[in-house]
Amino acid sequence: MIIDAHIHCSGEEQVDDVLQALDAAAVDKAILLAPFLSGNYSLHDRTTLRSANQYLARLIAHHRDRLIGFAVVNPSLDNASEDLRQAHDLGLTGLKMVPAGWYPYDDCAHRIYEAASRLKIPILFHSGIFIDGKSGRFCRPAFYEAVRDHPDLRVTLAHLGWPWSDEANAVGLIDLINGVPPDNSQFRFDVSFGAPPVYRLEVLRKAIAVLTPELLQFGSDVFLPCSGELIKSRISDVSDLLERLDIDKRSRQRIMGGTAAAWLGIN
């Protein structure tokens, strides 16, 4: 099974085209994120985020066996916890969060963690440098240690935290040191690369050595609408690196689908 655990919606995609792209890339299931970086959608505007979550719920409504919707909320905005609850009621079963103007240890963030924990919602965090060129300072991997105040939460840090990938490895290592089974770990990490190509082999080598494949999962980080060929190329990029690192078949399967399946509770 291949699970693409990191696909961005733009608000311009059609569900049939999304499914066709996944078919072409041989992707079995995908996490789709509500739009927040395109069109009129903004992380800093509650009205547009609510609209984005409603849009995503409509998009996936008849394909929830294959398309897994992650809402987007900004905890620094008023009534963000209520917005998360409403998104969950609409059928969005996960949450994407991007610290942009707030830190993962802020009180407003803890209120969202409490709500997500009650609703049993997994969280995908942006970690590492951010595309706006201003918010990377909020996204250091160690800042997410605040999640440990909510032991029932299960989260993923995206992009292996690059350029702070060693710090991300250290965050994830704690549960392994303490003997926590990987599927019960609070943290896992997606290999949607924030790192430019010249860094990727070494970043992935260290992550596999420290975190093991049990805590790593594939994400293409593509923006819809896109072709299946683009998603397939992201799969090939990771597969080629795993080949160069001489990673065995079982471990590859874990990274390409098994870790995300365990995180999402997919049998």
PDB file of C-alpha atoms in Angstrom:
ATOM      1  CA  MET A   1       0.000   0.000   0.000  1.00  0.00           C
ATOM      2  CA  ILE A   2       1.147   3.524  -0.814  1.00  0.00           C
ATOM      3  CA  ILE A   3      -0.278   6.360   1.269  1.00  0.00           C
ATOM      4  CA  ASP A   4       0.569   9.898   0.249  1.00  0.00           C
ATOM      5  CA  ALA A   5       0.322  11.630   3.604  1.00  0.00           C
ATOM      6  CA  HIS A   6       0.850  15.216   2.435  1.00  0.00           C
ATOM      7  CA  ILE A   7      -1.092  16.683  -0.517  1.00  0.00           C
ATOM      8  CA  HIS A   8      -2.199  20.314  -0.696  1.00  0.00           C
ATOM      9  CA  CYS A   9      -5.532  21.389  -2.100  1.00  0.00           C
ATOM     10  CA  SER A  10      -5.785  24.721  -3.879  1.00  0.00           C
ATOM     11  CA  GLY A  11      -9.542  25.091  -4.185  1.00  0.00           C
ATOM     12  CA  GLU A  12      -9.270  24.579  -7.951  1.00  0.00           C
ATOM     13  CA  GLU A  13      -9.239  20.764  -8.136  1.00  0.00           C
ATOM     14  CA  GLN A  14     -12.033  18.413  -9.164  1.00  0.00           C
ATOM     15  CA  VAL A  15     -12.407  15.153  -7.285  1.00  0.00           C
ATOM     16  CA  ASP A  16     -12.397  12.998 -10.429  1.00  0.00           C
ATOM     17  CA  ASP A  17      -9.091  14.552 -11.470  1.00  0.00           C
ATOM     18  CA  VAL A  18      -7.647  13.939  -7.998  1.00  0.00           C
ATOM     19  CA  LEU A  19      -8.614  10.280  -8.125  1.00  0.00           C
ATOM     20  CA  GLN A  20      -7.250   9.940 -11.642  1.00  0.00           C
ATOM     21  CA  ALA A  21      -3.912  11.414 -10.542  1.00  0.00           C
ATOM     22  CA  LEU A  22      -3.722   9.005  -7.600  1.00  0.00           C
ATOM     23  CA  ASP A  23      -4.545   6.088  -9.891  1.00  0.00           C
ATOM     24  CA  ALA A  24      -1.811   7.106 -12.324  1.00  0.00           C
ATOM     25  CA  ALA A  25       0.710   7.247  -9.474  1.00  0.00           C
ATOM     26  CA  ALA A  26      -0.528   3.952  -7.942  1.00  0.00           C
ATOM     27  CA  VAL A  27      -1.364   5.720  -4.668  1.00  0.00           C
ATOM     28  CA  ASP A  28      -3.952   3.836  -2.620  1.00  0.00           C
ATOM     29  CA  LYS A  29      -4.940   6.563  -0.151  1.00  0.00           C
ATOM     30  CA  ALA A  30      -4.062  10.213   0.331  1.00  0.00           C
ATOM     31  CA  ILE A  31      -4.272  12.888   2.981  1.00  0.00           C
ATOM     32  CA  LEU A  32      -5.649  16.077   1.448  1.00  0.00           C
ATOM     33  CA  LEU A  33      -5.077  19.360   3.267  1.00  0.00           C
ATOM     34  CA  ALA A  34      -7.618  22.158   3.181  1.00  0.00           C
ATOM     35  CA  PRO A  35      -6.312  25.048   1.051  1.00  0.00           C
ATOM     36  CA  PHE A  36      -4.487  27.825   2.874  1.00  0.00           C
ATOM     37  CA  LEU A  37      -1.686  28.925   0.539  1.00  0.00           C
ATOM     38  CA  SER A  38      -3.572  29.650  -2.666  1.00  0.00           C
ATOM     39  CA  GLY A  39      -6.341  31.790  -4.081  1.00  0.00           C
ATOM     40  CA  ASN A  40      -8.199  33.810  -1.484  1.00  0.00           C
ATOM     41  CA  TYR A  41      -7.425  31.390   1.354  1.00  0.00           C
ATOM     42  CA  SER A  42      -5.205  32.675   4.149  1.00  0.00           C
ATOM     43  CA  LEU A  43      -3.807  31.246   7.364  1.00  0.00           C
ATOM     44  CA  HIS A  44      -4.505  34.588   8.987  1.00  0.00           C
ATOM     45  CA  ASP A  45      -8.198  34.893   8.163  1.00  0.00           C
ATOM     46  CA  ARG A  46     -10.720  32.783  10.063  1.00  0.00           C
ATOM     47  CA  THR A  47     -13.480  33.207   7.494  1.00  0.00           C
ATOM     48  CA  THR A  48     -11.373  31.866   4.638  1.00  0.00           C
ATOM     49  CA  LEU A  49     -10.093  28.952   6.734  1.00  0.00           C
ATOM     50  CA  ARG A  50     -13.648  27.961   7.623  1.00  0.00           C
ATOM     51  CA  SER A  51     -14.515  28.183   3.938  1.00  0.00           C
ATOM     52  CA  ALA A  52     -11.472  26.061   3.073  1.00  0.00           C
ATOM     53  CA  ASN A  53     -12.501  23.342   5.509  1.00  0.00           C
ATOM     54  CA  GLN A  54     -16.047  23.328   4.152  1.00  0.00           C
ATOM     55  CA  TYR A  55     -14.697  23.100   0.617  1.00  0.00           C
ATOM     56  CA  LEU A  56     -12.501  20.115   1.466  1.00  0.00           C
ATOM     57  CA  ALA A  57     -15.363  18.326   3.206  1.00  0.00           C
ATOM     58  CA  ARG A  58     -17.457  18.650   0.039  1.00  0.00           C
ATOM     59  CA  LEU A  59     -14.567  17.522  -2.159  1.00  0.00           C
ATOM     60  CA  ILE A  60     -13.975  14.246  -0.318  1.00  0.00           C
ATOM     61  CA  ALA A  61     -17.575  13.575   0.754  1.00  0.00           C
ATOM     62  CA  HIS A  62     -18.151  10.534  -1.468  1.00  0.00           C
ATOM     63  CA  HIS A  63     -14.603   9.160  -1.366  1.00  0.00           C
ATOM     64  CA  ARG A  64     -13.648   9.042   2.299  1.00  0.00           C
ATOM     65  CA  ASP A  65     -12.474   5.475   1.895  1.00  0.00           C
ATOM     66  CA  ARG A  66      -9.581   6.855  -0.137  1.00  0.00           C
ATOM     67  CA  LEU A  67      -9.337  10.606   0.507  1.00  0.00           C
ATOM     68  CA  ILE A  68      -8.612  11.629   4.097  1.00  0.00           C
ATOM     69  CA  GLY A  69      -9.400  15.256   4.835  1.00  0.00           C
ATOM     70  CA  PHE A  70      -7.265  17.359   7.175  1.00  0.00           C
ATOM     71  CA  ALA A  71      -8.703  20.669   8.320  1.00  0.00           C
ATOM     72  CA  VAL A  72      -6.576  23.778   8.795  1.00  0.00           C
ATOM     73  CA  VAL A  73      -7.014  26.101  11.763  1.00  0.00           C
ATOM     74  CA  ASN A  74      -4.923  28.924  13.174  1.00  0.00           C
ATOM     75  CA  PRO A  75      -4.907  28.732  16.979  1.00  0.00           C
ATOM     76  CA  SER A  76      -4.127  32.433  17.330  1.00  0.00           C
ATOM     77  CA  LEU A  77      -7.524  33.318  15.827  1.00  0.00           C
ATOM     78  CA  ASP A  78     -10.682  33.538  17.921  1.00  0.00           C
ATOM     79  CA  ASN A  79     -12.773  30.376  18.328  1.00  0.00           C
ATOM     80  CA  ALA A  80     -10.236  28.144  16.596  1.00  0.00           C
ATOM     81  CA  SER A  81     -11.179  25.167  18.781  1.00  0.00           C
ATOM     82  CA  GLU A  82     -14.805  25.546  17.736  1.00  0.00           C
ATOM     83  CA  ASP A  83     -13.736  25.724  14.095  1.00  0.00           C
ATOM     84  CA  LEU A  84     -11.864  22.444  14.542  1.00  0.00           C
ATOM     85  CA  ARG A  85     -14.916  20.794  16.087  1.00  0.00           C
ATOM     86  CA  GLN A  86     -17.102  21.983  13.220  1.00  0.00           C
ATOM     87  CA  ALA A  87     -14.602  20.714  10.647  1.00  0.00           C
ATOM     88  CA  HIS A  88     -14.586  17.340  12.377  1.00  0.00           C
ATOM     89  CA  ASP A  89     -18.388  17.271  12.280  1.00  0.00           C
ATOM     90  CA  LEU A  90     -18.139  17.823   8.516  1.00  0.00           C
ATOM     91  CA  GLY A  91     -16.029  14.678   8.153  1.00  0.00           C
ATOM     92  CA  LEU A  92     -12.474  16.023   8.300  1.00  0.00           C
ATOM     93  CA  THR A  93     -10.606  13.564  10.480  1.00  0.00           C
ATOM     94  CA  GLY A  94      -7.195  15.212  10.817  1.00  0.00           C
ATOM     95  CA  LEU A  95      -5.620  18.620  11.314  1.00  0.00           C
ATOM     96  CA  LYS A  96      -2.837  20.542   9.592  1.00  0.00           C
ATOM     97  CA  MET A  97      -1.115  23.294  11.586  1.00  0.00           C
ATOM     98  CA  VAL A  98       1.490  25.821  10.460  1.00  0.00           C
ATOM     99  CA  PRO A  99       3.059  27.992  13.167  1.00  0.00           C
ATOM    100  CA  ALA A 100       3.054  31.410  11.509  1.00  0.00           C
ATOM    101  CA  GLY A 101       2.959  34.145  14.117  1.00  0.00           C
ATOM    102  CA  TRP A 102       2.542  31.714  17.026  1.00  0.00           C
ATOM    103  CA  TYR A 103       4.768  29.125  18.678  1.00  0.00           C
ATOM    104  CA  PRO A 104       3.855  25.460  19.189  1.00  0.00           C
ATOM    105  CA  TYR A 105       4.169  25.933  22.959  1.00  0.00           C
ATOM    106  CA  ASP A 106       1.846  28.975  23.168  1.00  0.00           C
ATOM    107  CA  ASP A 107      -1.330  28.745  25.235  1.00  0.00           C
ATOM    108  CA  CYS A 108      -3.476  29.136  22.130  1.00  0.00           C
ATOM    109  CA  ALA A 109      -1.789  26.080  20.600  1.00  0.00           C
ATOM    110  CA  HIS A 110      -2.381  24.014  23.732  1.00  0.00           C
ATOM    111  CA  ARG A 111      -6.100  24.757  23.476  1.00  0.00           C
ATOM    112  CA  ILE A 112      -6.121  23.212  20.005  1.00  0.00           C
ATOM    113  CA  TYR A 113      -4.111  20.220  21.210  1.00  0.00           C
ATOM    114  CA  GLU A 114      -6.695  19.665  23.943  1.00  0.00           C
ATOM    115  CA  ALA A 115      -9.525  19.799  21.410  1.00  0.00           C
ATOM    116  CA  ALA A 116      -7.711  17.493  18.980  1.00  0.00           C
ATOM    117  CA  SER A 117      -6.990  15.034  21.765  1.00  0.00           C
ATOM    118  CA  ARG A 118     -10.664  14.937  22.785  1.00  0.00           C
ATOM    119  CA  LEU A 119     -11.703  14.369  19.170  1.00  0.00           C
ATOM    120  CA  LYS A 120      -8.897  11.813  18.601  1.00  0.00           C
ATOM    121  CA  ILE A 121      -7.617  13.846  15.656  1.00  0.00           C
ATOM    122  CA  PRO A 122      -4.039  13.347  14.388  1.00  0.00           C
ATOM    123  CA  ILE A 123      -2.071  16.505  13.616  1.00  0.00           C
ATOM    124  CA  LEU A 124       0.334  17.154  10.751  1.00  0.00           C
ATOM    125  CA  PHE A 125       2.641  20.052  11.613  1.00  0.00           C
ATOM    126  CA  HIS A 126       4.787  22.043   9.278  1.00  0.00           C
ATOM    127  CA  SER A 127       8.319  21.953  10.642  1.00  0.00           C
ATOM    128  CA  GLY A 128      11.467  23.631   9.399  1.00  0.00           C
ATOM    129  CA  ILE A 129      11.891  26.591   7.099  1.00  0.00           C
ATOM    130  CA  PHE A 130       8.642  27.931   5.617  1.00  0.00           C
ATOM    131  CA  ILE A 131       7.826  29.124   2.130  1.00  0.00           C
ATOM    132  CA  ASP A 132       6.871  32.642   3.259  1.00  0.00           C
ATOM    133  CA  GLY A 133      10.480  33.314   4.274  1.00  0.00           C
ATOM    134  CA  LYS A 134       9.317  34.687   7.637  1.00  0.00           C
ATOM    135  CA  SER A 135       7.828  31.900   9.730  1.00  0.00           C
ATOM    136  CA  GLY A 136      10.630  29.356   9.980  1.00  0.00           C
ATOM    137  CA  ARG A 137      11.579  30.828  13.357  1.00  0.00           C
ATOM    138  CA  PHE A 138       8.279  29.517  14.755  1.00  0.00           C
ATOM    139  CA  CYS A 139       8.767  25.993  13.386  1.00  0.00           C
ATOM    140  CA  ARG A 140      11.839  24.548  15.099  1.00  0.00           C
ATOM    141  CA  PRO A 141      11.297  20.832  15.818  1.00  0.00           C
ATOM    142  CA  ALA A 142      12.126  21.115  19.526  1.00  0.00           C
ATOM    143  CA  PHE A 143       9.253  23.572  19.979  1.00  0.00           C
ATOM    144  CA  TYR A 144       6.849  20.689  19.341  1.00  0.00           C
ATOM    145  CA  GLU A 145       7.912  18.973  22.552  1.00  0.00           C
ATOM    146  CA  ALA A 146       4.921  20.864  23.982  1.00  0.00           C
ATOM    147  CA  VAL A 147       2.783  18.144  22.396  1.00  0.00           C
ATOM    148  CA  ARG A 148       3.992  15.785  25.126  1.00  0.00           C
ATOM    149  CA  ASP A 149       1.744  17.637  27.575  1.00  0.00           C
ATOM    150  CA  HIS A 150      -1.089  15.865  25.719  1.00  0.00           C
ATOM    151  CA  PRO A 151      -0.064  12.200  25.798  1.00  0.00           C
ATOM    152  CA  ASP A 152      -2.981  10.943  23.708  1.00  0.00           C
ATOM    153  CA  LEU A 153      -2.009  13.090  20.707  1.00  0.00           C
ATOM    154  CA  ARG A 154      -0.311  11.458  17.715  1.00  0.00           C
ATOM    155  CA  VAL A 155       1.430  13.914  15.414  1.00  0.00           C
ATOM    156  CA  THR A 156       3.680  14.102  12.371  1.00  0.00           C
ATOM    157  CA  LEU A 157       6.392  16.681  11.745  1.00  0.00           C
ATOM    158  CA  ALA A 158       6.700  17.401   8.035  1.00  0.00           C
ATOM    159  CA  HIS A 159       9.838  17.774   5.935  1.00  0.00           C
ATOM    160  CA  LEU A 160      12.056  16.081   8.545  1.00  0.00           C
ATOM    161  CA  GLY A 161      12.304  19.554  10.075  1.00  0.00           C
ATOM    162  CA  TRP A 162      14.922  20.729   7.573  1.00  0.00           C
ATOM    163  CA  PRO A 163      17.249  22.572   8.083  1.00  0.00           C
ATOM    164  CA  TRP A 164      16.955  21.391  11.702  1.00  0.00           C
ATOM    165  CA  SER A 165      16.774  17.703  10.805  1.00  0.00           C
ATOM    166  CA  ASP A 166      19.171  16.595  13.548  1.00  0.00           C
ATOM    167  CA  GLU A 167      16.945  18.383  16.053  1.00  0.00           C
ATOM    168  CA  ALA A 168      13.900  16.598  14.597  1.00  0.00           C
ATOM    169  CA  ASN A 169      15.671  13.254  14.979  1.00  0.00           C
ATOM    170  CA  ALA A 170      16.377  14.075  18.616  1.00  0.00           C
ATOM    171  CA  VAL A 171      12.706  14.877  19.261  1.00  0.00           C
ATOM    172  CA  GLY A 172      11.603  11.583  17.761  1.00  0.00           C
ATOM    173  CA  LEU A 173      14.308   9.536  19.451  1.00  0.00           C
ATOM    174  CA  ILE A 174      12.946  10.111  22.958  1.00  0.00           C
ATOM    175  CA  ASP A 175      10.059   7.663  22.655  1.00  0.00           C
ATOM    176  CA  LEU A 176      12.359   5.014  21.191  1.00  0.00           C
ATOM    177  CA  ILE A 177      14.828   5.469  24.050  1.00  0.00           C
ATOM    178  CA  ASN A 178      11.965   5.025  26.505  1.00  0.00           C
ATOM    179  CA  GLY A 179      10.808   1.819  24.854  1.00  0.00           C
ATOM    180  CA  VAL A 180       7.575   3.175  23.376  1.00  0.00           C
ATOM    181  CA  PRO A 181       6.451   1.006  20.429  1.00  0.00           C
ATOM    182  CA  PRO A 182       6.666   3.046  17.206  1.00  0.00           C
ATOM    183  CA  ASP A 183       2.932   2.876  16.515  1.00  0.00           C
ATOM    184  CA  ASN A 184       2.318   4.407  19.954  1.00  0.00           C
ATOM    185  CA  SER A 185       4.937   7.121  19.591  1.00  0.00           C
ATOM    186  CA  GLN A 186       3.669  10.671  19.807  1.00  0.00           C
ATOM    187  CA  PHE A 187       5.896  11.713  16.891  1.00  0.00           C
ATOM    188  CA  ARG A 188       6.506  10.491  13.386  1.00  0.00           C
ATOM    189  CA  PHE A 189       8.102  12.369  10.486  1.00  0.00           C
ATOM    190  CA  ASP A 190       7.253  12.752   6.835  1.00  0.00           C
ATOM    191  CA  VAL A 191       9.816  12.659   4.077  1.00  0.00           C
ATOM    192  CA  SER A 192       8.210  15.335   1.944  1.00  0.00           C
ATOM    193  CA  PHE A 193      11.499  17.071   1.438  1.00  0.00           C
ATOM    194  CA  GLY A 194      12.013  20.626   2.545  1.00  0.00           C
ATOM    195  CA  ALA A 195      15.688  19.946   1.929  1.00  0.00           C
ATOM    196  CA  PRO A 196      17.091  20.771  -1.528  1.00  0.00           C
ATOM    197  CA  PRO A 197      18.286  17.704  -3.480  1.00  0.00           C
ATOM    198  CA  VAL A 198      21.938  18.065  -2.472  1.00  0.00           C
ATOM    199  CA  TYR A 199      21.005  17.440   1.193  1.00  0.00           C
ATOM    200  CA  ARG A 200      18.395  14.713   0.823  1.00  0.00           C
ATOM    201  CA  LEU A 201      20.457  11.536   0.869  1.00  0.00           C
ATOM    202  CA  GLU A 202      22.267  12.483   4.060  1.00  0.00           C
ATOM    203  CA  VAL A 203      19.093  13.780   5.743  1.00  0.00           C
ATOM    204  CA  LEU A 204      17.261  10.543   4.976  1.00  0.00           C
ATOM    205  CA  ARG A 205      20.227   8.361   5.943  1.00  0.00           C
ATOM    206  CA  LYS A 206      20.396   9.949   9.389  1.00  0.00           C
ATOM    207  CA  ALA A 207      16.631   9.804   9.892  1.00  0.00           C
ATOM    208  CA  ILE A 208      16.509   6.092   9.081  1.00  0.00           C
ATOM    209  CA  ALA A 209      19.489   5.373  11.330  1.00  0.00           C
ATOM    210  CA  VAL A 210      18.102   7.325  14.296  1.00  0.00           C
ATOM    211  CA  LEU A 211      14.325   7.061  13.991  1.00  0.00           C
ATOM    212  CA  THR A 212      14.097   3.772  12.051  1.00  0.00           C
ATOM    213  CA  PRO A 213      11.661   3.381   9.136  1.00  0.00           C
ATOM    214  CA  GLU A 214       8.914   2.776  11.720  1.00  0.00           C
ATOM    215  CA  LEU A 215       8.656   6.531  12.362  1.00  0.00           C
ATOM    216  CA  LEU A 216       9.003   7.750   8.766  1.00  0.00           C
ATOM    217  CA  GLN A 217       6.252   8.188   6.190  1.00  0.00           C
ATOM    218  CA  PHE A 218       5.962   9.302   2.597  1.00  0.00           C
ATOM    219  CA  GLY A 219       4.386  12.576   1.543  1.00  0.00           C
ATOM    220  CA  SER A 220       4.627  14.133  -1.905  1.00  0.00           C
ATOM    221  CA  ASP A 221       3.830  17.724  -0.832  1.00  0.00           C
ATOM    222  CA  VAL A 222       2.306  18.368  -4.265  1.00  0.00           C
ATOM    223  CA  PHE A 223      -0.279  21.060  -4.896  1.00  0.00           C
ATOM    224  CA  LEU A 224      -3.466  20.059  -6.651  1.00  0.00           C
ATOM    225  CA  PRO A 225      -4.519  20.107  -9.374  1.00  0.00           C
ATOM    226  CA  CYS A 226      -1.548  18.153 -10.670  1.00  0.00           C
ATOM    227  CA  SER A 227      -0.794  15.168 -12.841  1.00  0.00           C
ATOM    228  CA  GLY A 228      -0.243  11.663 -11.622  1.00  0.00           C
ATOM    229  CA  GLU A 229       3.186  11.897 -13.204  1.00  0.00           C
ATOM    230  CA  LEU A 230       4.191  14.587 -10.723  1.00  0.00           C
ATOM    231  CA  ILE A 231       3.132  12.466  -7.757  1.00  0.00           C
ATOM    232  CA  LYS A 232       4.843   9.457  -9.313  1.00  0.00           C
ATOM    233  CA  SER A 233       8.058  11.463  -9.675  1.00  0.00           C
ATOM    234  CA  ARG A 234       8.008  12.276  -5.943  1.00  0.00           C
ATOM    235  CA  ILE A 235       7.567   8.585  -5.179  1.00  0.00           C
ATOM    236  CA  SER A 236      10.480   7.784  -7.479  1.00  0.00           C
ATOM    237  CA  ASP A 237      12.660  10.403  -5.792  1.00  0.00           C
ATOM    238  CA  VAL A 238      12.192   8.723  -2.412  1.00  0.00           C
ATOM    239  CA  SER A 239      12.447   5.203  -3.838  1.00  0.00           C
ATOM    240  CA  ASP A 240      15.730   6.060  -5.543  1.00  0.00           C
ATOM    241  CA  LEU A 241      17.181   7.374  -2.283  1.00  0.00           C
ATOM    242  CA  LEU A 242      16.057   4.255  -0.426  1.00  0.00           C
ATOM    243  CA  GLU A 243      17.701   2.152  -3.131  1.00  0.00           C
ATOM    244  CA  ARG A 244      20.964   4.068  -2.760  1.00  0.00           C
ATOM    245  CA  LEU A 245      20.796   3.509   0.998  1.00  0.00           C
ATOM    246  CA  ASP A 246      20.180  -0.228   0.469  1.00  0.00           C
ATOM    247  CA  ILE A 247      16.964  -0.200   2.497  1.00  0.00           C
ATOM    248  CA  ASP A 248      15.169  -3.549   2.575  1.00  0.00           C
ATOM    249  CA  LYS A 249      11.730  -4.169   1.077  1.00  0.00           C
ATOM    250  CA  ARG A 250       9.841  -4.339   4.373  1.00  0.00           C
ATOM    251  CA  SER A 251      11.300  -1.024   5.526  1.00  0.00           C
ATOM    252  CA  ARG A 252      10.431   0.611   2.211  1.00  0.00           C
ATOM    253  CA  GLN A 253       6.855  -0.594   2.528  1.00  0.00           C
ATOM    254  CA  ARG A 254       6.707   0.813   6.031  1.00  0.00           C
ATOM    255  CA  ILE A 255       7.875   4.240   4.851  1.00  0.00           C
ATOM    256  CA  MET A 256       5.657   4.318   1.773  1.00  0.00           C
ATOM    257  CA  GLY A 257       2.476   3.328   3.580  1.00  0.00           C
ATOM    258  CA  GLY A 258       2.776   1.382   6.801  1.00  0.00           C
ATOM    259  CA  THR A 259       3.703   4.214   9.142  1.00  0.00           C
ATOM    260  CA  ALA A 260       0.877   6.432   7.912  1.00  0.00           C
ATOM    261  CA  ALA A 261      -1.588   3.537   8.046  1.00  0.00           C
ATOM    262  CA  ALA A 262      -0.744   2.930  11.699  1.00  0.00           C
ATOM    263  CA  TRP A 263      -0.984   6.668  12.458  1.00  0.00           C
ATOM    264  CA  LEU A 264      -4.386   6.943  10.802  1.00  0.00           C
ATOM    265  CA  GLY A 265      -5.722   3.680  12.195  1.00  0.00           C
ATOM    266  CA  ILE A 266      -6.044   2.068   8.758  1.00  0.00           C
ATOM    267  CA  ASN A 267      -6.005  -1.722   8.817  1.00  0.00           C
TER     268      ASN A 267
END
